[in-house]
Amino acid sequence: MKVASRFHAIAKECAKPRLSYHCFDRHNKCGTENVAFYTGEGVVFYTGGGGYVTICPPFWGMPLVNLAGYGGDRGTVLLHELTHSPEVYKPGTKDLAYGFYNSTERLKTTEAALSNADSFVVFAQGKLICPHRIDYANYAARRSL
Protein backbone atom coordinates (compact mmCIF):
# COMPACT_ATOMS: atom_id res chain seq x y z
CA MET A 1 0.00 0.00 0.00
CA LYS A 2 2.84 2.42 0.80
CA VAL A 3 4.36 1.91 -2.66
CA ALA A 4 1.08 2.45 -4.51
CA SER A 5 0.22 5.47 -2.34
CA ARG A 6 3.58 7.11 -3.04
CA PHE A 7 3.25 6.53 -6.80
CA HIS A 8 -0.30 7.90 -6.71
CA ALA A 9 0.91 11.03 -4.89
CA ILE A 10 3.70 11.50 -7.44
CA ALA A 11 1.20 11.16 -10.30
CA LYS A 12 -0.91 13.87 -8.67
CA GLU A 13 2.18 16.09 -8.37
CA CYS A 14 2.92 15.59 -12.07
CA ALA A 15 -0.67 16.43 -13.04
CA LYS A 16 -0.98 19.48 -10.79
CA PRO A 17 2.43 20.57 -9.43
CA ARG A 18 2.74 22.01 -5.94
CA LEU A 19 6.53 22.01 -5.86
CA SER A 20 8.61 24.45 -7.84
CA TYR A 21 10.98 23.35 -10.59
CA HIS A 22 14.04 25.43 -11.49
CA CYS A 23 16.90 25.31 -13.94
CA PHE A 24 18.90 27.92 -12.02
CA ASP A 25 21.46 26.31 -9.67
CA ARG A 26 21.25 28.70 -6.75
CA HIS A 27 23.34 26.46 -4.46
CA ASN A 28 26.06 25.45 -6.96
CA LYS A 29 25.25 21.77 -6.50
CA CYS A 30 24.88 20.82 -10.17
CA GLY A 31 28.54 20.47 -11.06
CA THR A 32 29.21 18.04 -13.90
CA GLU A 33 27.66 14.92 -12.34
CA ASN A 34 24.35 15.94 -10.75
CA VAL A 35 21.42 15.87 -13.13
CA ALA A 36 18.85 17.15 -10.61
CA PHE A 37 18.37 17.57 -6.89
CA TYR A 38 15.58 18.19 -4.41
CA THR A 39 15.84 20.95 -1.82
CA GLY A 40 13.60 20.39 1.18
CA GLU A 41 10.57 22.19 2.49
CA GLY A 42 11.16 25.18 4.70
CA VAL A 43 13.75 26.62 2.33
CA VAL A 44 12.83 30.15 1.39
CA PHE A 45 13.19 30.51 -2.34
CA TYR A 46 10.90 31.67 -5.13
CA THR A 47 7.97 29.84 -3.56
CA GLY A 48 8.32 31.44 -0.13
CA GLY A 49 9.18 28.29 1.79
CA GLY A 50 8.24 25.15 -0.14
CA GLY A 51 10.54 22.48 -1.49
CA TYR A 52 11.74 22.52 -5.08
CA VAL A 53 13.56 20.47 -7.68
CA THR A 54 16.54 21.94 -9.49
CA ILE A 55 17.16 20.61 -12.98
CA CYS A 56 20.87 20.61 -13.94
CA PRO A 57 22.30 20.91 -17.48
CA PRO A 58 23.19 17.17 -17.89
CA PHE A 59 19.48 16.33 -17.45
CA TRP A 60 18.67 17.76 -20.88
CA GLY A 61 21.09 15.37 -22.59
CA MET A 62 19.36 12.30 -21.17
CA PRO A 63 16.71 10.32 -23.04
CA LEU A 64 13.10 10.87 -22.00
CA VAL A 65 12.71 7.14 -21.32
CA ASN A 66 15.42 4.50 -21.34
CA LEU A 67 13.93 1.15 -22.29
CA ALA A 68 17.25 -0.62 -21.69
CA GLY A 69 16.35 -0.80 -18.00
CA TYR A 70 19.63 0.63 -16.74
CA GLY A 71 21.22 4.01 -16.93
CA GLY A 72 19.34 7.20 -16.42
CA ASP A 73 16.53 8.96 -18.16
CA ARG A 74 14.55 12.10 -17.46
CA GLY A 75 11.51 10.23 -16.17
CA THR A 76 13.36 8.22 -13.54
CA VAL A 77 15.43 11.23 -12.48
CA LEU A 78 12.24 13.19 -11.78
CA LEU A 79 10.69 10.16 -10.07
CA HIS A 80 13.78 9.85 -7.85
CA GLU A 81 13.68 13.53 -6.87
CA LEU A 82 9.92 13.56 -6.26
CA THR A 83 10.16 10.63 -3.84
CA HIS A 84 12.40 12.83 -1.66
CA SER A 85 9.67 15.41 -1.09
CA PRO A 86 7.52 15.06 2.03
CA GLU A 87 5.25 17.64 0.41
CA VAL A 88 4.39 15.03 -2.21
CA TYR A 89 4.25 12.03 0.18
CA LYS A 90 5.33 11.71 3.81
CA PRO A 91 7.88 10.73 4.77
CA GLY A 92 10.22 11.75 2.00
CA THR A 93 12.86 9.24 0.94
CA LYS A 94 16.62 9.39 1.43
CA ASP A 95 19.54 8.30 -0.73
CA LEU A 96 20.51 5.09 1.05
CA ALA A 97 21.56 3.25 -2.12
CA TYR A 98 21.79 4.03 -5.83
CA GLY A 99 21.15 1.73 -8.78
CA PHE A 100 19.68 -1.73 -9.21
CA TYR A 101 22.30 -3.79 -7.40
CA ASN A 102 22.66 -1.54 -4.37
CA SER A 103 18.89 -0.98 -4.07
CA THR A 104 18.05 -4.69 -4.31
CA GLU A 105 21.01 -6.42 -2.66
CA ARG A 106 22.43 -4.04 -0.07
CA LEU A 107 19.23 -2.82 1.54
CA LYS A 108 18.35 -5.63 3.92
CA THR A 109 14.94 -4.56 5.23
CA THR A 110 11.61 -3.58 3.73
CA GLU A 111 11.74 -0.36 5.75
CA ALA A 112 15.13 0.56 4.24
CA ALA A 113 13.83 -0.13 0.72
CA LEU A 114 10.72 1.99 1.34
CA SER A 115 12.95 4.82 2.60
CA ASN A 116 15.25 4.75 -0.43
CA ALA A 117 14.56 6.94 -3.48
CA ASP A 118 16.17 4.62 -6.02
CA SER A 119 14.09 1.64 -4.82
CA PHE A 120 11.09 3.35 -6.43
CA VAL A 121 13.11 3.93 -9.61
CA VAL A 122 14.08 0.24 -9.75
CA PHE A 123 10.44 -0.76 -9.28
CA ALA A 124 9.25 1.63 -12.00
CA GLN A 125 11.94 0.45 -14.43
CA GLY A 126 10.91 -3.15 -13.76
CA LYS A 127 7.27 -2.35 -14.51
CA LEU A 128 8.27 -0.51 -17.69
CA ILE A 129 10.37 -3.39 -18.98
CA CYS A 130 8.06 -6.20 -17.81
CA PRO A 131 4.59 -4.66 -17.48
CA HIS A 132 2.67 -7.93 -17.43
CA ARG A 133 1.70 -9.43 -14.13
CA ILE A 134 2.21 -13.16 -13.92
CA ASP A 135 -0.63 -15.06 -12.31
CA TYR A 136 1.47 -17.77 -10.68
CA ALA A 137 -1.51 -19.80 -9.44
CA ASN A 138 -3.03 -20.12 -12.93
CA TYR A 139 0.39 -20.67 -14.48
CA ALA A 140 1.06 -23.63 -12.18
CA ALA A 141 -2.42 -25.06 -12.76
CA ARG A 142 -2.06 -24.86 -16.56
CA ARG A 143 1.33 -26.55 -16.50
CA SER A 144 -0.18 -29.57 -14.76
CA LEU A 145 -2.75 -30.13 -17.57
PDB file of C-alpha atoms in Angstrom:
ATOM      1  CA  MET A   1       0.000   0.000   0.000  1.00  0.00           C
ATOM      2  CA  LYS A   2       2.840   2.420   0.795  1.00  0.00           C
ATOM      3  CA  VAL A   3       4.356   1.914  -2.662  1.00  0.00           C
ATOM      4  CA  ALA A   4       1.077   2.454  -4.506  1.00  0.00           C
ATOM      5  CA  SER A   5       0.221   5.471  -2.341  1.00  0.00           C
ATOM      6  CA  ARG A   6       3.577   7.114  -3.038  1.00  0.00           C
ATOM      7  CA  PHE A   7       3.250   6.529  -6.799  1.00  0.00           C
ATOM      8  CA  HIS A   8      -0.300   7.904  -6.712  1.00  0.00           C
ATOM      9  CA  ALA A   9       0.907  11.034  -4.887  1.00  0.00           C
ATOM     10  CA  ILE A  10       3.704  11.497  -7.443  1.00  0.00           C
ATOM     11  CA  ALA A  11       1.203  11.156 -10.301  1.00  0.00           C
ATOM     12  CA  LYS A  12      -0.911  13.868  -8.667  1.00  0.00           C
ATOM     13  CA  GLU A  13       2.177  16.091  -8.366  1.00  0.00           C
ATOM     14  CA  CYS A  14       2.924  15.590 -12.065  1.00  0.00           C
ATOM     15  CA  ALA A  15      -0.673  16.433 -13.042  1.00  0.00           C
ATOM     16  CA  LYS A  16      -0.977  19.479 -10.789  1.00  0.00           C
ATOM     17  CA  PRO A  17       2.430  20.568  -9.426  1.00  0.00           C
ATOM     18  CA  ARG A  18       2.742  22.013  -5.936  1.00  0.00           C
ATOM     19  CA  LEU A  19       6.532  22.006  -5.862  1.00  0.00           C
ATOM     20  CA  SER A  20       8.612  24.454  -7.844  1.00  0.00           C
ATOM     21  CA  TYR A  21      10.984  23.349 -10.586  1.00  0.00           C
ATOM     22  CA  HIS A  22      14.037  25.426 -11.494  1.00  0.00           C
ATOM     23  CA  CYS A  23      16.902  25.315 -13.935  1.00  0.00           C
ATOM     24  CA  PHE A  24      18.904  27.917 -12.021  1.00  0.00           C
ATOM     25  CA  ASP A  25      21.456  26.310  -9.672  1.00  0.00           C
ATOM     26  CA  ARG A  26      21.248  28.704  -6.754  1.00  0.00           C
ATOM     27  CA  HIS A  27      23.342  26.459  -4.465  1.00  0.00           C
ATOM     28  CA  ASN A  28      26.062  25.449  -6.959  1.00  0.00           C
ATOM     29  CA  LYS A  29      25.252  21.770  -6.501  1.00  0.00           C
ATOM     30  CA  CYS A  30      24.880  20.816 -10.169  1.00  0.00           C
ATOM     31  CA  GLY A  31      28.538  20.472 -11.062  1.00  0.00           C
ATOM     32  CA  THR A  32      29.207  18.045 -13.903  1.00  0.00           C
ATOM     33  CA  GLU A  33      27.658  14.921 -12.344  1.00  0.00           C
ATOM     34  CA  ASN A  34      24.349  15.944 -10.751  1.00  0.00           C
ATOM     35  CA  VAL A  35      21.421  15.870 -13.135  1.00  0.00           C
ATOM     36  CA  ALA A  36      18.846  17.147 -10.613  1.00  0.00           C
ATOM     37  CA  PHE A  37      18.371  17.574  -6.889  1.00  0.00           C
ATOM     38  CA  TYR A  38      15.580  18.194  -4.405  1.00  0.00           C
ATOM     39  CA  THR A  39      15.840  20.954  -1.820  1.00  0.00           C
ATOM     40  CA  GLY A  40      13.598  20.395   1.183  1.00  0.00           C
ATOM     41  CA  GLU A  41      10.574  22.193   2.485  1.00  0.00           C
ATOM     42  CA  GLY A  42      11.160  25.184   4.696  1.00  0.00           C
ATOM     43  CA  VAL A  43      13.748  26.623   2.331  1.00  0.00           C
ATOM     44  CA  VAL A  44      12.835  30.154   1.394  1.00  0.00           C
ATOM     45  CA  PHE A  45      13.193  30.514  -2.345  1.00  0.00           C
ATOM     46  CA  TYR A  46      10.899  31.672  -5.129  1.00  0.00           C
ATOM     47  CA  THR A  47       7.975  29.838  -3.558  1.00  0.00           C
ATOM     48  CA  GLY A  48       8.316  31.439  -0.132  1.00  0.00           C
ATOM     49  CA  GLY A  49       9.182  28.292   1.791  1.00  0.00           C
ATOM     50  CA  GLY A  50       8.242  25.147  -0.141  1.00  0.00           C
ATOM     51  CA  GLY A  51      10.545  22.482  -1.493  1.00  0.00           C
ATOM     52  CA  TYR A  52      11.741  22.519  -5.080  1.00  0.00           C
ATOM     53  CA  VAL A  53      13.562  20.473  -7.681  1.00  0.00           C
ATOM     54  CA  THR A  54      16.542  21.943  -9.493  1.00  0.00           C
ATOM     55  CA  ILE A  55      17.162  20.606 -12.979  1.00  0.00           C
ATOM     56  CA  CYS A  56      20.871  20.615 -13.937  1.00  0.00           C
ATOM     57  CA  PRO A  57      22.304  20.912 -17.483  1.00  0.00           C
ATOM     58  CA  PRO A  58      23.193  17.172 -17.892  1.00  0.00           C
ATOM     59  CA  PHE A  59      19.475  16.331 -17.451  1.00  0.00           C
ATOM     60  CA  TRP A  60      18.665  17.759 -20.882  1.00  0.00           C
ATOM     61  CA  GLY A  61      21.093  15.365 -22.586  1.00  0.00           C
ATOM     62  CA  MET A  62      19.358  12.300 -21.169  1.00  0.00           C
ATOM     63  CA  PRO A  63      16.712  10.320 -23.043  1.00  0.00           C
ATOM     64  CA  LEU A  64      13.096  10.869 -22.004  1.00  0.00           C
ATOM     65  CA  VAL A  65      12.714   7.144 -21.321  1.00  0.00           C
ATOM     66  CA  ASN A  66      15.425   4.500 -21.343  1.00  0.00           C
ATOM     67  CA  LEU A  67      13.933   1.152 -22.293  1.00  0.00           C
ATOM     68  CA  ALA A  68      17.249  -0.621 -21.692  1.00  0.00           C
ATOM     69  CA  GLY A  69      16.351  -0.798 -17.997  1.00  0.00           C
ATOM     70  CA  TYR A  70      19.628   0.633 -16.737  1.00  0.00           C
ATOM     71  CA  GLY A  71      21.216   4.006 -16.934  1.00  0.00           C
ATOM     72  CA  GLY A  72      19.341   7.202 -16.416  1.00  0.00           C
ATOM     73  CA  ASP A  73      16.526   8.957 -18.158  1.00  0.00           C
ATOM     74  CA  ARG A  74      14.550  12.099 -17.458  1.00  0.00           C
ATOM     75  CA  GLY A  75      11.515  10.228 -16.169  1.00  0.00           C
ATOM     76  CA  THR A  76      13.355   8.220 -13.539  1.00  0.00           C
ATOM     77  CA  VAL A  77      15.434  11.227 -12.480  1.00  0.00           C
ATOM     78  CA  LEU A  78      12.244  13.190 -11.776  1.00  0.00           C
ATOM     79  CA  LEU A  79      10.694  10.161 -10.073  1.00  0.00           C
ATOM     80  CA  HIS A  80      13.776   9.852  -7.847  1.00  0.00           C
ATOM     81  CA  GLU A  81      13.678  13.528  -6.875  1.00  0.00           C
ATOM     82  CA  LEU A  82       9.916  13.563  -6.259  1.00  0.00           C
ATOM     83  CA  THR A  83      10.159  10.630  -3.843  1.00  0.00           C
ATOM     84  CA  HIS A  84      12.396  12.833  -1.660  1.00  0.00           C
ATOM     85  CA  SER A  85       9.667  15.409  -1.095  1.00  0.00           C
ATOM     86  CA  PRO A  86       7.518  15.058   2.026  1.00  0.00           C
ATOM     87  CA  GLU A  87       5.254  17.638   0.410  1.00  0.00           C
ATOM     88  CA  VAL A  88       4.393  15.033  -2.205  1.00  0.00           C
ATOM     89  CA  TYR A  89       4.246  12.026   0.179  1.00  0.00           C
ATOM     90  CA  LYS A  90       5.329  11.710   3.814  1.00  0.00           C
ATOM     91  CA  PRO A  91       7.878  10.735   4.774  1.00  0.00           C
ATOM     92  CA  GLY A  92      10.224  11.753   2.003  1.00  0.00           C
ATOM     93  CA  THR A  93      12.859   9.241   0.942  1.00  0.00           C
ATOM     94  CA  LYS A  94      16.617   9.386   1.433  1.00  0.00           C
ATOM     95  CA  ASP A  95      19.543   8.305  -0.731  1.00  0.00           C
ATOM     96  CA  LEU A  96      20.505   5.089   1.053  1.00  0.00           C
ATOM     97  CA  ALA A  97      21.564   3.251  -2.121  1.00  0.00           C
ATOM     98  CA  TYR A  98      21.792   4.025  -5.834  1.00  0.00           C
ATOM     99  CA  GLY A  99      21.146   1.729  -8.776  1.00  0.00           C
ATOM    100  CA  PHE A 100      19.676  -1.731  -9.211  1.00  0.00           C
ATOM    101  CA  TYR A 101      22.303  -3.786  -7.402  1.00  0.00           C
ATOM    102  CA  ASN A 102      22.657  -1.545  -4.372  1.00  0.00           C
ATOM    103  CA  SER A 103      18.892  -0.983  -4.069  1.00  0.00           C
ATOM    104  CA  THR A 104      18.051  -4.690  -4.315  1.00  0.00           C
ATOM    105  CA  GLU A 105      21.011  -6.424  -2.661  1.00  0.00           C
ATOM    106  CA  ARG A 106      22.427  -4.037  -0.073  1.00  0.00           C
ATOM    107  CA  LEU A 107      19.225  -2.816   1.540  1.00  0.00           C
ATOM    108  CA  LYS A 108      18.351  -5.632   3.922  1.00  0.00           C
ATOM    109  CA  THR A 109      14.940  -4.563   5.229  1.00  0.00           C
ATOM    110  CA  THR A 110      11.614  -3.577   3.727  1.00  0.00           C
ATOM    111  CA  GLU A 111      11.744  -0.361   5.749  1.00  0.00           C
ATOM    112  CA  ALA A 112      15.127   0.556   4.239  1.00  0.00           C
ATOM    113  CA  ALA A 113      13.830  -0.131   0.718  1.00  0.00           C
ATOM    114  CA  LEU A 114      10.721   1.993   1.343  1.00  0.00           C
ATOM    115  CA  SER A 115      12.946   4.815   2.601  1.00  0.00           C
ATOM    116  CA  ASN A 116      15.255   4.747  -0.431  1.00  0.00           C
ATOM    117  CA  ALA A 117      14.562   6.939  -3.479  1.00  0.00           C
ATOM    118  CA  ASP A 118      16.169   4.618  -6.019  1.00  0.00           C
ATOM    119  CA  SER A 119      14.088   1.640  -4.820  1.00  0.00           C
ATOM    120  CA  PHE A 120      11.094   3.345  -6.430  1.00  0.00           C
ATOM    121  CA  VAL A 121      13.106   3.933  -9.612  1.00  0.00           C
ATOM    122  CA  VAL A 122      14.082   0.238  -9.752  1.00  0.00           C
ATOM    123  CA  PHE A 123      10.438  -0.760  -9.280  1.00  0.00           C
ATOM    124  CA  ALA A 124       9.253   1.630 -12.004  1.00  0.00           C
ATOM    125  CA  GLN A 125      11.935   0.445 -14.431  1.00  0.00           C
ATOM    126  CA  GLY A 126      10.912  -3.149 -13.763  1.00  0.00           C
ATOM    127  CA  LYS A 127       7.275  -2.348 -14.509  1.00  0.00           C
ATOM    128  CA  LEU A 128       8.268  -0.512 -17.689  1.00  0.00           C
ATOM    129  CA  ILE A 129      10.368  -3.392 -18.984  1.00  0.00           C
ATOM    130  CA  CYS A 130       8.065  -6.201 -17.806  1.00  0.00           C
ATOM    131  CA  PRO A 131       4.589  -4.658 -17.482  1.00  0.00           C
ATOM    132  CA  HIS A 132       2.671  -7.929 -17.433  1.00  0.00           C
ATOM    133  CA  ARG A 133       1.705  -9.429 -14.134  1.00  0.00           C
ATOM    134  CA  ILE A 134       2.207 -13.163 -13.924  1.00  0.00           C
ATOM    135  CA  ASP A 135      -0.632 -15.058 -12.307  1.00  0.00           C
ATOM    136  CA  TYR A 136       1.474 -17.766 -10.683  1.00  0.00           C
ATOM    137  CA  ALA A 137      -1.513 -19.799  -9.438  1.00  0.00           C
ATOM    138  CA  ASN A 138      -3.026 -20.122 -12.935  1.00  0.00           C
ATOM    139  CA  TYR A 139       0.392 -20.673 -14.477  1.00  0.00           C
ATOM    140  CA  ALA A 140       1.056 -23.635 -12.177  1.00  0.00           C
ATOM    141  CA  ALA A 141      -2.424 -25.064 -12.756  1.00  0.00           C
ATOM    142  CA  ARG A 142      -2.063 -24.855 -16.558  1.00  0.00           C
ATOM    143  CA  ARG A 143       1.332 -26.549 -16.499  1.00  0.00           C
ATOM    144  CA  SER A 144      -0.185 -29.574 -14.756  1.00  0.00           C
ATOM    145  CA  LEU A 145      -2.750 -30.127 -17.574  1.00  0.00           C
TER     146      LEU A 145
END
